[in-house]
Amino acid sequence: MTTYCPMWTVKSLEPLRTGHHQKGFPMRRALLVLLTVLLPSLVTTGIAQAAPAAAPTVTAVPANAGRGWPVSGAQGVLDLAARGYVEEEYLLSGQADTFDQAGLWTDDGRWATRVASTGNPYTTRMVVVRPRDAARFTGTVVVEWLNVSFGVDIPVDFSQSYEHFIREGYAYVGVTTQKAGADKLKSLDPARYGAVSLSGDALSYDVFAQAAQAVRANPQLLGGRTPSVVLATGHSQSALRLTTFANAVQPVRRSYDGILIHGRAAPAAPIGEGIIGPLSARIRTDLGVPVFVLQSETDVIASASVRQDTALVRTWEVAGTAHADRYGLDLYNAANARDRSINDGAPTTCDKPVNSMTFRYAENAAFRYLDRWARGGAAPPTATPIAMLLNLVILRDGDQNALGGVRLPDLAVPVASYSPNNSGGNVAGACLLLGTTTPLTPARLRQLYPDHAAYVAKFTAAADRALRAGYLLQPDRDEAVARVQAAPVP
């Protein structure tokens, strides 16, 4: 059993030893950086619902307030209007509870909590992206715990899956859930966000629960409609906190109909302040709502010890992918150039080409399945884990691509080797998690694909296999095949 250890820090780790899951890269150092950057009144083993705090209030932020756009929003980055969508921003205000651990927290995730304090005032913000025509809304809302690993809200899961959300008619809500994000909003645009105030991360769990409460109770957020399914999602450091939310707060608040945890490590966040809480945390199997754990290759080294596939927990590990990638970075860089929130708006650059594997295809499929699962439909297909030696070293083929895992067509029919880490860059810590793309040599490409037609045929067959297996959606399959048909390969 693993006990809660609130004072654990990376300084207490034993001296690092070098491993070789990637040539020349210290494997244990990868785990360490992933963890740091991401990074008794009533005790019961059952689940009893606790009354939530009073309903929060929702106030629209005028579109022209302050600078005139939501920080970290899509305005000026994506043409939402051309896609039939609008972006709106709201303040969410209320009184939040904080929680304490009750009893022993073991690695099975069946964690009991008690309310530690009540009546803590807060005001935060929500960015809402929804169909302009309410008739297009299909009833599914995705609520993202915005990531603050770099000191500002980053909508990681929106950046990966916004095309899917729009195709499906979802609504999306990004929530400033942690103090770092709230403080950054005030510093970047005090005229727009002067009222925003989160006193600490201990409030984050109830704030996130109340965001779902607000989405259900305020039709104006969704163009006059009410949701049928509200899904939670969060990446990296947010995934650590969402793991704790799933195990300790969702059971008593029952806020969400399904949860996607993206890019987690084996630990979870503490129930109060800080980054690292329980050192090993599976998702509890009696939660009552489905949980989809979606992992990149970078994440596997730090999470292999808590792999799960149960009746209500599904894990996919996507081979060839990185904790963050080129597709997401392009969107972050554009938003950062507008907001000047990181490195004075300069784009993040790395010493080597950033990982360009199509992780978004797997995430789109995961959201489709989670939506169906939360509505009472069938569970997602299972997936072979990424192949590892002793859960420490990723096994690779002759082109240095990982074996096993969810295999998207861009990996099954490769034109590069895709690794989970990168070296230095202009934003400390970022490039380590952005992965690397190393093109195969022209001679190797000609060996694999004698001519362009052979390349297209092999790729199309791989795409169709992934489609049949359930790891690729039809629109993404069609996009991928069209992209390859136009590619100058070999």
Coordinates of C-alpha atoms in Angstrom, one line a residue:
M1 CA 0.0 0.0 0.0
T2 CA 1.1 3.6 -0.7
T3 CA 0.3 6.2 1.9
Y4 CA -0.3 9.9 1.3
C5 CA 3.0 11.8 1.6
P6 CA 2.4 15.6 1.3
M7 CA 6.0 16.6 2.0
W8 CA 7.5 14.5 -0.8
T9 CA 9.5 16.5 -3.2
V10 CA 11.8 15.6 -6.1
K11 CA 14.8 16.5 -3.9
S12 CA 14.1 13.4 -1.8
L13 CA 14.5 11.0 -4.8
E14 CA 17.5 8.7 -4.7
P15 CA 20.4 9.6 -7.0
L16 CA 19.4 9.2 -10.7
R17 CA 20.7 6.4 -12.8
T18 CA 20.9 6.5 -16.6
G19 CA 18.6 4.3 -18.6
H20 CA 18.3 4.0 -22.4
H21 CA 14.7 4.0 -23.5
Q22 CA 16.0 6.6 -26.0
K23 CA 19.6 6.7 -27.1
G24 CA 21.6 9.1 -25.0
F25 CA 18.7 10.1 -22.7
P26 CA 18.6 9.4 -19.0
M27 CA 15.4 7.5 -18.5
R28 CA 15.0 8.2 -14.8
R29 CA 15.7 11.9 -15.5
A30 CA 12.8 11.8 -17.9
L31 CA 10.5 10.5 -15.2
L32 CA 11.8 13.2 -12.7
V33 CA 11.2 16.1 -15.1
L34 CA 7.8 14.8 -16.1
L35 CA 6.8 14.7 -12.5
T36 CA 8.1 18.1 -11.7
V37 CA 7.0 20.0 -14.8
L38 CA 3.6 18.4 -15.1
L39 CA 3.7 18.4 -12.8
P40 CA -10.7 11.5 10.8
S41 CA -14.3 12.4 11.3
L42 CA -15.9 10.0 8.8
V43 CA -14.0 7.3 7.1
T44 CA -15.8 5.1 4.6
T45 CA -14.8 2.7 1.8
G46 CA -18.1 3.3 0.0
I47 CA -19.3 6.3 -1.9
A48 CA -21.8 8.7 -0.4
Q49 CA -22.9 11.8 -2.1
A50 CA -22.2 15.1 -0.3
A51 CA -24.3 18.2 -0.8
P52 CA -22.5 20.7 -3.0
A53 CA -22.0 24.3 -2.1
A54 CA -24.6 26.8 -3.1
A55 CA -24.9 27.2 -6.9
P56 CA -22.3 29.6 -8.3
T57 CA -23.2 32.7 -10.3
V58 CA -22.3 33.2 -13.9
T59 CA -21.6 36.6 -15.4
A60 CA -20.8 37.3 -19.1
V61 CA -17.5 39.1 -19.8
P62 CA -18.1 41.8 -22.3
A63 CA -16.4 40.9 -25.6
N64 CA -14.6 44.3 -25.7
A65 CA -13.5 44.3 -22.0
G66 CA -9.8 44.9 -21.5
R67 CA -7.7 43.9 -24.5
G68 CA -10.8 42.5 -26.1
W69 CA -10.2 38.8 -26.2
P70 CA -10.0 35.8 -23.8
V71 CA -6.4 35.0 -22.7
S72 CA -5.5 31.5 -24.1
G73 CA -8.7 31.6 -26.2
A74 CA -9.2 30.8 -29.8
Q75 CA -10.0 34.3 -31.0
G76 CA -7.5 35.4 -33.7
V77 CA -6.0 31.9 -33.8
L78 CA -8.8 29.8 -35.2
D79 CA -11.6 30.9 -37.6
L80 CA -14.5 29.7 -35.4
A81 CA -17.0 31.7 -37.3
A82 CA -16.3 29.9 -40.5
R83 CA -16.9 26.7 -38.7
G84 CA -20.2 27.9 -37.3
Y85 CA -18.9 28.3 -33.7
V86 CA -18.6 31.2 -31.3
E87 CA -16.3 31.9 -28.3
E88 CA -17.7 33.6 -25.2
E89 CA -16.2 34.2 -21.8
Y90 CA -17.8 34.2 -18.4
L91 CA -16.9 34.8 -14.8
L92 CA -17.8 32.0 -12.3
S93 CA -18.3 33.2 -8.7
G94 CA -19.2 31.3 -5.6
Q95 CA -18.1 29.8 -2.4
A96 CA -16.0 26.7 -2.5
D97 CA -15.2 23.9 0.0
T98 CA -11.8 22.5 0.6
F99 CA -11.2 18.9 1.4
D100 CA -8.9 16.8 3.7
Q101 CA -7.8 13.2 3.4
A102 CA -9.8 10.9 5.6
G103 CA -8.0 7.7 6.6
L104 CA -5.3 5.9 4.6
W105 CA -5.1 6.6 0.9
T106 CA -3.9 3.4 -0.8
D107 CA -3.0 2.9 -4.4
D108 CA -6.4 1.4 -5.3
G109 CA -7.8 4.9 -5.4
R110 CA -10.6 4.3 -3.0
W111 CA -10.0 7.5 -1.1
A112 CA -12.2 9.0 1.5
T113 CA -12.3 12.7 2.1
R114 CA -13.9 15.1 4.5
V115 CA -14.8 18.8 4.1
A116 CA -12.0 20.9 5.7
S117 CA -13.5 24.3 5.2
T118 CA -16.5 26.0 3.7
G119 CA -17.5 29.4 2.4
N120 CA -14.3 30.2 0.7
P121 CA -15.1 33.0 -1.9
Y122 CA -13.7 32.7 -5.4
T123 CA -14.2 34.2 -8.8
T124 CA -12.7 32.5 -11.9
R125 CA -13.3 32.5 -15.6
M126 CA -14.7 30.0 -18.1
V127 CA -14.1 30.2 -21.9
V128 CA -17.0 28.7 -23.8
V129 CA -16.8 27.5 -27.4
R130 CA -20.1 26.4 -28.7
P131 CA -22.2 26.1 -31.9
R132 CA -23.6 29.4 -33.0
D133 CA -26.8 27.6 -34.1
A134 CA -28.1 25.9 -30.9
A135 CA -29.7 23.3 -33.1
R136 CA -26.2 22.0 -33.9
F137 CA -25.4 21.3 -30.3
T138 CA -25.7 17.5 -29.7
G139 CA -25.8 17.7 -25.9
T140 CA -22.2 16.9 -25.1
V141 CA -20.0 19.4 -23.1
V142 CA -16.3 18.9 -22.6
V143 CA -15.0 20.8 -19.5
E144 CA -11.2 21.2 -19.5
W145 CA -9.1 21.7 -16.3
L146 CA -6.8 24.2 -18.0
N147 CA -3.1 23.4 -17.6
V148 CA -0.8 25.8 -15.7
S149 CA 2.5 24.0 -15.9
F150 CA 4.1 27.1 -17.6
G151 CA 2.3 29.6 -15.4
V152 CA -0.6 30.4 -17.8
D153 CA -3.7 28.6 -18.8
I154 CA -3.1 26.2 -21.7
P155 CA -6.1 24.4 -23.3
V156 CA -4.1 21.3 -24.2
D157 CA -7.1 19.0 -25.0
F158 CA -8.9 21.7 -27.0
S159 CA -5.8 22.2 -29.0
Q160 CA -5.7 18.5 -29.9
S161 CA -9.4 17.8 -30.5
Y162 CA -11.2 21.1 -31.4
E163 CA -11.8 19.8 -35.0
H164 CA -13.5 16.8 -33.5
F165 CA -15.6 18.8 -31.1
I166 CA -16.8 21.0 -34.0
R167 CA -17.5 18.1 -36.3
E168 CA -19.6 16.4 -33.5
G169 CA -21.4 19.5 -32.4
Y170 CA -19.9 19.5 -28.9
A171 CA -19.6 22.5 -26.6
Y172 CA -16.3 23.1 -24.9
V173 CA -15.6 24.9 -21.6
G174 CA -12.1 25.8 -20.5
V175 CA -11.9 26.5 -16.8
T176 CA -9.2 28.5 -14.9
T177 CA -9.0 26.2 -12.0
Q178 CA -5.7 26.9 -10.3
K179 CA -4.2 30.0 -8.6
A180 CA -1.3 30.3 -11.1
G181 CA -3.7 30.6 -14.0
A182 CA -5.9 33.1 -12.2
D183 CA -3.0 35.3 -11.1
K184 CA -1.6 35.3 -14.7
L185 CA -5.0 36.5 -16.1
K186 CA -4.9 39.5 -13.7
S187 CA -1.4 40.4 -14.6
L188 CA -1.9 40.1 -18.4
D189 CA -5.2 41.9 -18.6
P190 CA -6.3 43.6 -15.3
A191 CA -9.1 45.5 -16.9
R192 CA -10.7 42.3 -18.1
Y193 CA -9.9 40.0 -15.1
G194 CA -9.7 42.4 -12.2
A195 CA -12.4 40.4 -10.3
V196 CA -10.7 37.0 -10.8
S197 CA -9.4 35.6 -7.5
L198 CA -8.5 32.1 -6.4
S199 CA -6.8 32.0 -3.0
G200 CA -5.1 28.7 -3.5
D201 CA -5.2 25.3 -5.3
A202 CA -7.0 23.7 -2.4
L203 CA -10.1 25.4 -3.9
S204 CA -9.5 23.8 -7.3
Y205 CA -11.4 20.6 -6.8
D206 CA -14.7 22.3 -5.7
V207 CA -14.2 25.0 -8.3
F208 CA -14.0 22.4 -11.0
A209 CA -17.0 20.6 -9.6
Q210 CA -19.0 23.8 -9.5
A211 CA -18.0 24.5 -13.2
A212 CA -20.0 21.4 -14.1
Q213 CA -22.8 22.5 -11.9
A214 CA -22.9 25.9 -13.7
V215 CA -22.9 24.3 -17.1
R216 CA -25.9 22.2 -16.2
A217 CA -27.8 25.1 -14.5
N218 CA -27.2 28.0 -16.9
P219 CA -28.6 27.5 -20.5
Q220 CA -27.2 30.8 -21.6
L221 CA -23.7 29.2 -21.6
L222 CA -24.9 26.9 -24.3
G223 CA -27.0 29.1 -26.5
G224 CA -30.2 28.3 -24.5
R225 CA -29.7 24.6 -24.5
T226 CA -29.0 22.2 -21.6
P227 CA -26.4 19.4 -21.7
S228 CA -27.2 15.7 -21.7
V229 CA -23.6 14.7 -21.0
V230 CA -20.8 16.7 -19.3
L231 CA -17.3 15.2 -19.6
A232 CA -14.2 16.3 -17.7
T233 CA -10.7 16.4 -19.2
G234 CA -7.2 17.5 -18.2
H235 CA -3.6 17.0 -19.3
S236 CA -0.3 16.7 -17.5
Q237 CA -0.3 18.6 -14.2
S238 CA -4.1 18.9 -14.6
A239 CA -4.2 15.1 -15.1
L240 CA -2.5 14.7 -11.7
R241 CA -5.2 16.8 -10.1
L242 CA -8.0 15.2 -12.1
T243 CA -6.8 11.8 -10.9
T244 CA -7.3 13.0 -7.3
F245 CA -10.6 14.6 -8.3
A246 CA -11.8 11.3 -9.8
N247 CA -10.8 9.3 -6.7
A248 CA -11.7 11.6 -3.9
V249 CA -14.1 14.3 -5.1
Q250 CA -16.2 13.0 -8.0
P251 CA -17.5 10.2 -5.7
V252 CA -19.1 12.8 -3.4
R253 CA -19.9 15.6 -5.8
R254 CA -20.9 13.4 -8.8
S255 CA -20.3 16.3 -11.1
Y256 CA -19.3 14.6 -14.3
D257 CA -20.7 11.9 -16.5
G258 CA -17.2 10.7 -17.7
I259 CA -13.6 11.7 -17.3
L260 CA -10.7 11.7 -19.7
I261 CA -7.3 11.8 -18.0
H262 CA -4.6 12.7 -20.5
G263 CA -0.8 12.4 -20.0
R264 CA -0.7 11.3 -16.3
A265 CA 2.1 10.0 -14.2
A266 CA 1.7 7.3 -11.5
P267 CA 1.3 9.8 -8.7
A268 CA -1.7 12.0 -8.0
A269 CA -1.9 15.6 -6.8
P270 CA -2.5 16.3 -3.1
I271 CA -6.0 17.2 -2.0
G272 CA -4.7 20.6 -1.0
E273 CA -1.7 22.7 -2.2
G274 CA 1.4 21.4 -4.0
I275 CA 2.0 19.1 -6.9
I276 CA 2.7 15.6 -5.7
G277 CA 0.5 13.7 -3.3
P278 CA 0.0 10.0 -3.3
L279 CA 2.9 8.4 -5.1
S280 CA 0.9 5.7 -6.8
A281 CA -2.7 6.0 -7.8
R282 CA -4.9 3.8 -9.8
I283 CA -8.4 5.0 -10.7
R284 CA -10.9 3.5 -8.2
T285 CA -13.0 0.8 -9.9
D286 CA -16.3 1.7 -8.0
L287 CA -16.6 5.2 -9.4
G288 CA -19.8 4.7 -11.3
V289 CA -18.8 6.8 -14.3
P290 CA -16.3 5.8 -17.1
V291 CA -12.7 7.0 -17.1
F292 CA -10.5 7.0 -20.2
V293 CA -6.7 7.3 -19.5
L294 CA -5.0 8.4 -22.7
Q295 CA -1.2 8.3 -22.6
S296 CA 1.6 9.3 -25.0
E297 CA 4.9 7.5 -25.2
T298 CA 6.5 10.1 -23.0
D299 CA 4.0 9.4 -20.2
V300 CA 4.4 5.6 -20.2
I301 CA 7.7 5.5 -18.4
A302 CA 6.1 7.5 -15.6
S303 CA 2.8 5.6 -15.5
A304 CA 3.4 1.9 -16.4
S305 CA 3.0 0.9 -12.7
V306 CA -0.6 2.0 -12.7
R307 CA -1.8 0.6 -16.0
Q308 CA -5.5 -0.3 -15.9
D309 CA -8.3 -1.8 -18.0
T310 CA -11.4 -2.5 -16.1
A311 CA -15.2 -2.4 -16.6
L312 CA -15.1 1.4 -16.1
V313 CA -11.4 2.3 -16.8
R314 CA -9.8 2.2 -20.2
T315 CA -6.2 2.9 -21.0
W316 CA -4.7 3.6 -24.4
E317 CA -1.0 4.2 -24.9
V318 CA -0.3 5.8 -28.3
A319 CA 3.0 4.7 -29.7
G320 CA 5.3 7.3 -31.3
T321 CA 3.7 10.2 -29.6
A322 CA 5.0 12.8 -27.1
H323 CA 3.6 14.5 -24.1
A324 CA 3.0 17.5 -26.3
D325 CA 3.6 17.8 -30.0
R326 CA 3.9 19.9 -33.1
Y327 CA 0.2 20.1 -33.8
G328 CA -0.6 21.5 -30.3
L329 CA 2.5 23.7 -30.2
D330 CA 1.5 25.5 -33.4
L331 CA -1.7 26.6 -31.7
Y332 CA 0.0 27.5 -28.4
N333 CA 2.6 29.6 -30.3
A334 CA -0.1 31.5 -32.1
A335 CA -2.0 32.2 -28.9
N336 CA 1.2 33.1 -27.1
A337 CA 2.2 35.6 -29.8
R338 CA -1.2 37.3 -29.2
D339 CA -1.2 37.1 -25.4
R340 CA 2.6 37.5 -24.7
S341 CA 2.1 35.2 -21.8
I342 CA 5.3 33.0 -22.1
N343 CA 8.7 34.3 -23.1
D344 CA 7.3 37.7 -24.0
G345 CA 5.3 36.0 -26.8
A346 CA 8.2 34.4 -28.6
P347 CA 7.5 31.0 -30.1
T348 CA 8.8 27.9 -28.3
T349 CA 11.7 26.4 -30.2
C350 CA 13.7 23.3 -29.6
D351 CA 17.1 22.0 -30.7
K352 CA 15.6 19.2 -32.8
P353 CA 12.3 19.0 -34.8
V354 CA 9.4 18.5 -32.5
N355 CA 7.4 15.3 -32.5
S356 CA 4.8 15.4 -35.3
M357 CA 3.0 12.1 -34.8
T358 CA -0.8 12.4 -35.1
F359 CA -1.8 11.9 -31.4
R360 CA -4.9 14.0 -32.1
Y361 CA -6.4 11.1 -34.1
A362 CA -6.3 8.9 -31.0
E363 CA -7.7 11.6 -28.8
N364 CA -10.6 12.3 -31.1
A365 CA -11.5 8.6 -31.0
A366 CA -11.1 8.6 -27.3
F367 CA -13.6 11.5 -26.9
R368 CA -16.1 9.7 -29.3
Y369 CA -15.9 6.6 -27.2
L370 CA -16.1 8.3 -23.9
D371 CA -19.2 10.2 -25.0
R372 CA -20.9 7.0 -26.1
W373 CA -19.8 5.2 -22.9
A374 CA -21.1 8.0 -20.6
R375 CA -24.4 7.7 -22.4
G376 CA -24.6 4.0 -21.5
G377 CA -23.1 2.7 -24.6
A378 CA -20.4 0.1 -25.1
A379 CA -17.0 0.5 -23.6
P380 CA -14.1 1.5 -26.0
P381 CA -11.9 -1.2 -27.5
T382 CA -8.9 -2.3 -25.4
A383 CA -5.4 -1.6 -26.7
T384 CA -2.1 -3.4 -26.4
P385 CA 0.2 -1.5 -24.1
I386 CA 3.5 -0.1 -25.5
A387 CA 6.1 -2.8 -25.2
M388 CA 8.5 -2.4 -22.3
L389 CA 11.3 -4.2 -20.5
L390 CA 10.5 -4.4 -16.8
N391 CA 8.2 -1.4 -17.2
L392 CA 11.4 0.8 -17.5
V393 CA 12.7 0.6 -21.1
I394 CA 10.5 1.0 -24.2
L395 CA 11.3 -1.6 -26.8
R396 CA 11.9 -0.3 -30.4
D397 CA 12.1 -1.6 -33.9
G398 CA 15.0 -1.1 -36.3
D399 CA 13.8 2.5 -37.2
Q400 CA 13.8 3.3 -33.4
N401 CA 10.0 3.5 -33.2
A402 CA 8.2 2.0 -30.2
L403 CA 6.7 -1.5 -30.4
G404 CA 3.1 -2.2 -29.2
G405 CA 0.6 0.4 -28.2
V406 CA -2.1 2.1 -30.3
R407 CA -0.5 2.2 -33.7
L408 CA -1.8 5.0 -35.9
P409 CA -1.1 4.8 -39.6
D410 CA 1.6 7.4 -39.5
L411 CA 3.6 5.1 -37.2
A412 CA 2.6 1.8 -38.9
V413 CA 3.9 3.2 -42.2
P414 CA 6.6 5.6 -41.0
V415 CA 8.6 8.3 -42.8
A416 CA 10.5 9.2 -39.6
S417 CA 11.4 7.9 -36.2
Y418 CA 9.3 9.5 -33.5
S419 CA 10.8 9.8 -30.0
P420 CA 9.1 11.0 -26.8
N421 CA 11.7 13.6 -25.7
N422 CA 13.7 16.5 -27.1
S423 CA 16.7 18.4 -25.9
G424 CA 17.2 22.1 -25.2
G425 CA 15.1 25.1 -26.3
N426 CA 14.2 28.6 -25.4
V427 CA 11.6 27.7 -22.8
A428 CA 13.0 25.8 -19.8
G429 CA 11.5 22.3 -19.6
A430 CA 9.2 22.5 -22.5
C431 CA 11.3 20.8 -25.2
L432 CA 12.0 17.7 -23.0
L433 CA 8.2 16.9 -23.3
L434 CA 7.7 17.9 -26.9
G435 CA 9.4 14.9 -28.4
T436 CA 11.5 14.6 -31.6
T437 CA 10.9 13.8 -35.3
T438 CA 13.9 12.4 -37.1
P439 CA 13.2 11.8 -40.8
L440 CA 14.2 8.5 -42.3
T441 CA 17.0 8.6 -44.8
P442 CA 16.1 8.7 -48.5
A443 CA 17.7 5.3 -48.9
R444 CA 15.5 3.8 -46.1
L445 CA 12.4 5.4 -47.6
R446 CA 13.1 3.8 -51.0
Q447 CA 13.7 0.5 -49.3
L448 CA 10.3 0.7 -47.5
Y449 CA 8.4 2.3 -50.4
P450 CA 9.7 1.6 -53.9
D451 CA 7.4 4.3 -55.3
H452 CA 4.7 6.7 -54.3
A453 CA 1.9 4.3 -55.1
A454 CA 3.4 1.7 -52.9
Y455 CA 3.6 4.2 -50.0
V456 CA 0.0 5.3 -50.5
A457 CA -1.2 1.7 -50.7
K458 CA 0.6 0.7 -47.5
F459 CA -0.6 3.8 -45.6
T460 CA -4.2 3.4 -46.7
A461 CA -4.2 -0.3 -45.6
A462 CA -2.8 0.8 -42.2
A463 CA -5.4 3.5 -41.9
D464 CA -8.2 1.1 -42.6
R465 CA -6.8 -1.3 -40.0
A466 CA -6.8 1.4 -37.4
L467 CA -10.3 2.4 -38.4
R468 CA -11.6 -1.1 -38.0
A469 CA -9.8 -1.5 -34.7
G470 CA -11.5 1.7 -33.4
Y471 CA -8.4 3.8 -32.9
L472 CA -9.1 6.1 -35.9
L473 CA -12.4 7.9 -36.9
Q474 CA -13.6 8.0 -40.4
P475 CA -13.0 11.8 -41.0
D476 CA -9.4 11.5 -39.6
R477 CA -8.8 8.4 -41.8
D478 CA -9.9 10.4 -44.8
E479 CA -7.8 13.4 -43.9
A480 CA -4.7 11.2 -43.3
V481 CA -5.0 9.4 -46.6
A482 CA -5.5 12.6 -48.5
R483 CA -2.4 14.1 -46.8
V484 CA -0.3 11.1 -47.8
Q485 CA -1.5 11.1 -51.4
A486 CA -0.1 14.6 -51.7
A487 CA 3.1 13.9 -49.9
P488 CA 6.4 13.6 -51.9
V489 CA 7.3 10.2 -50.6
P490 CA 9.6 8.5 -51.4

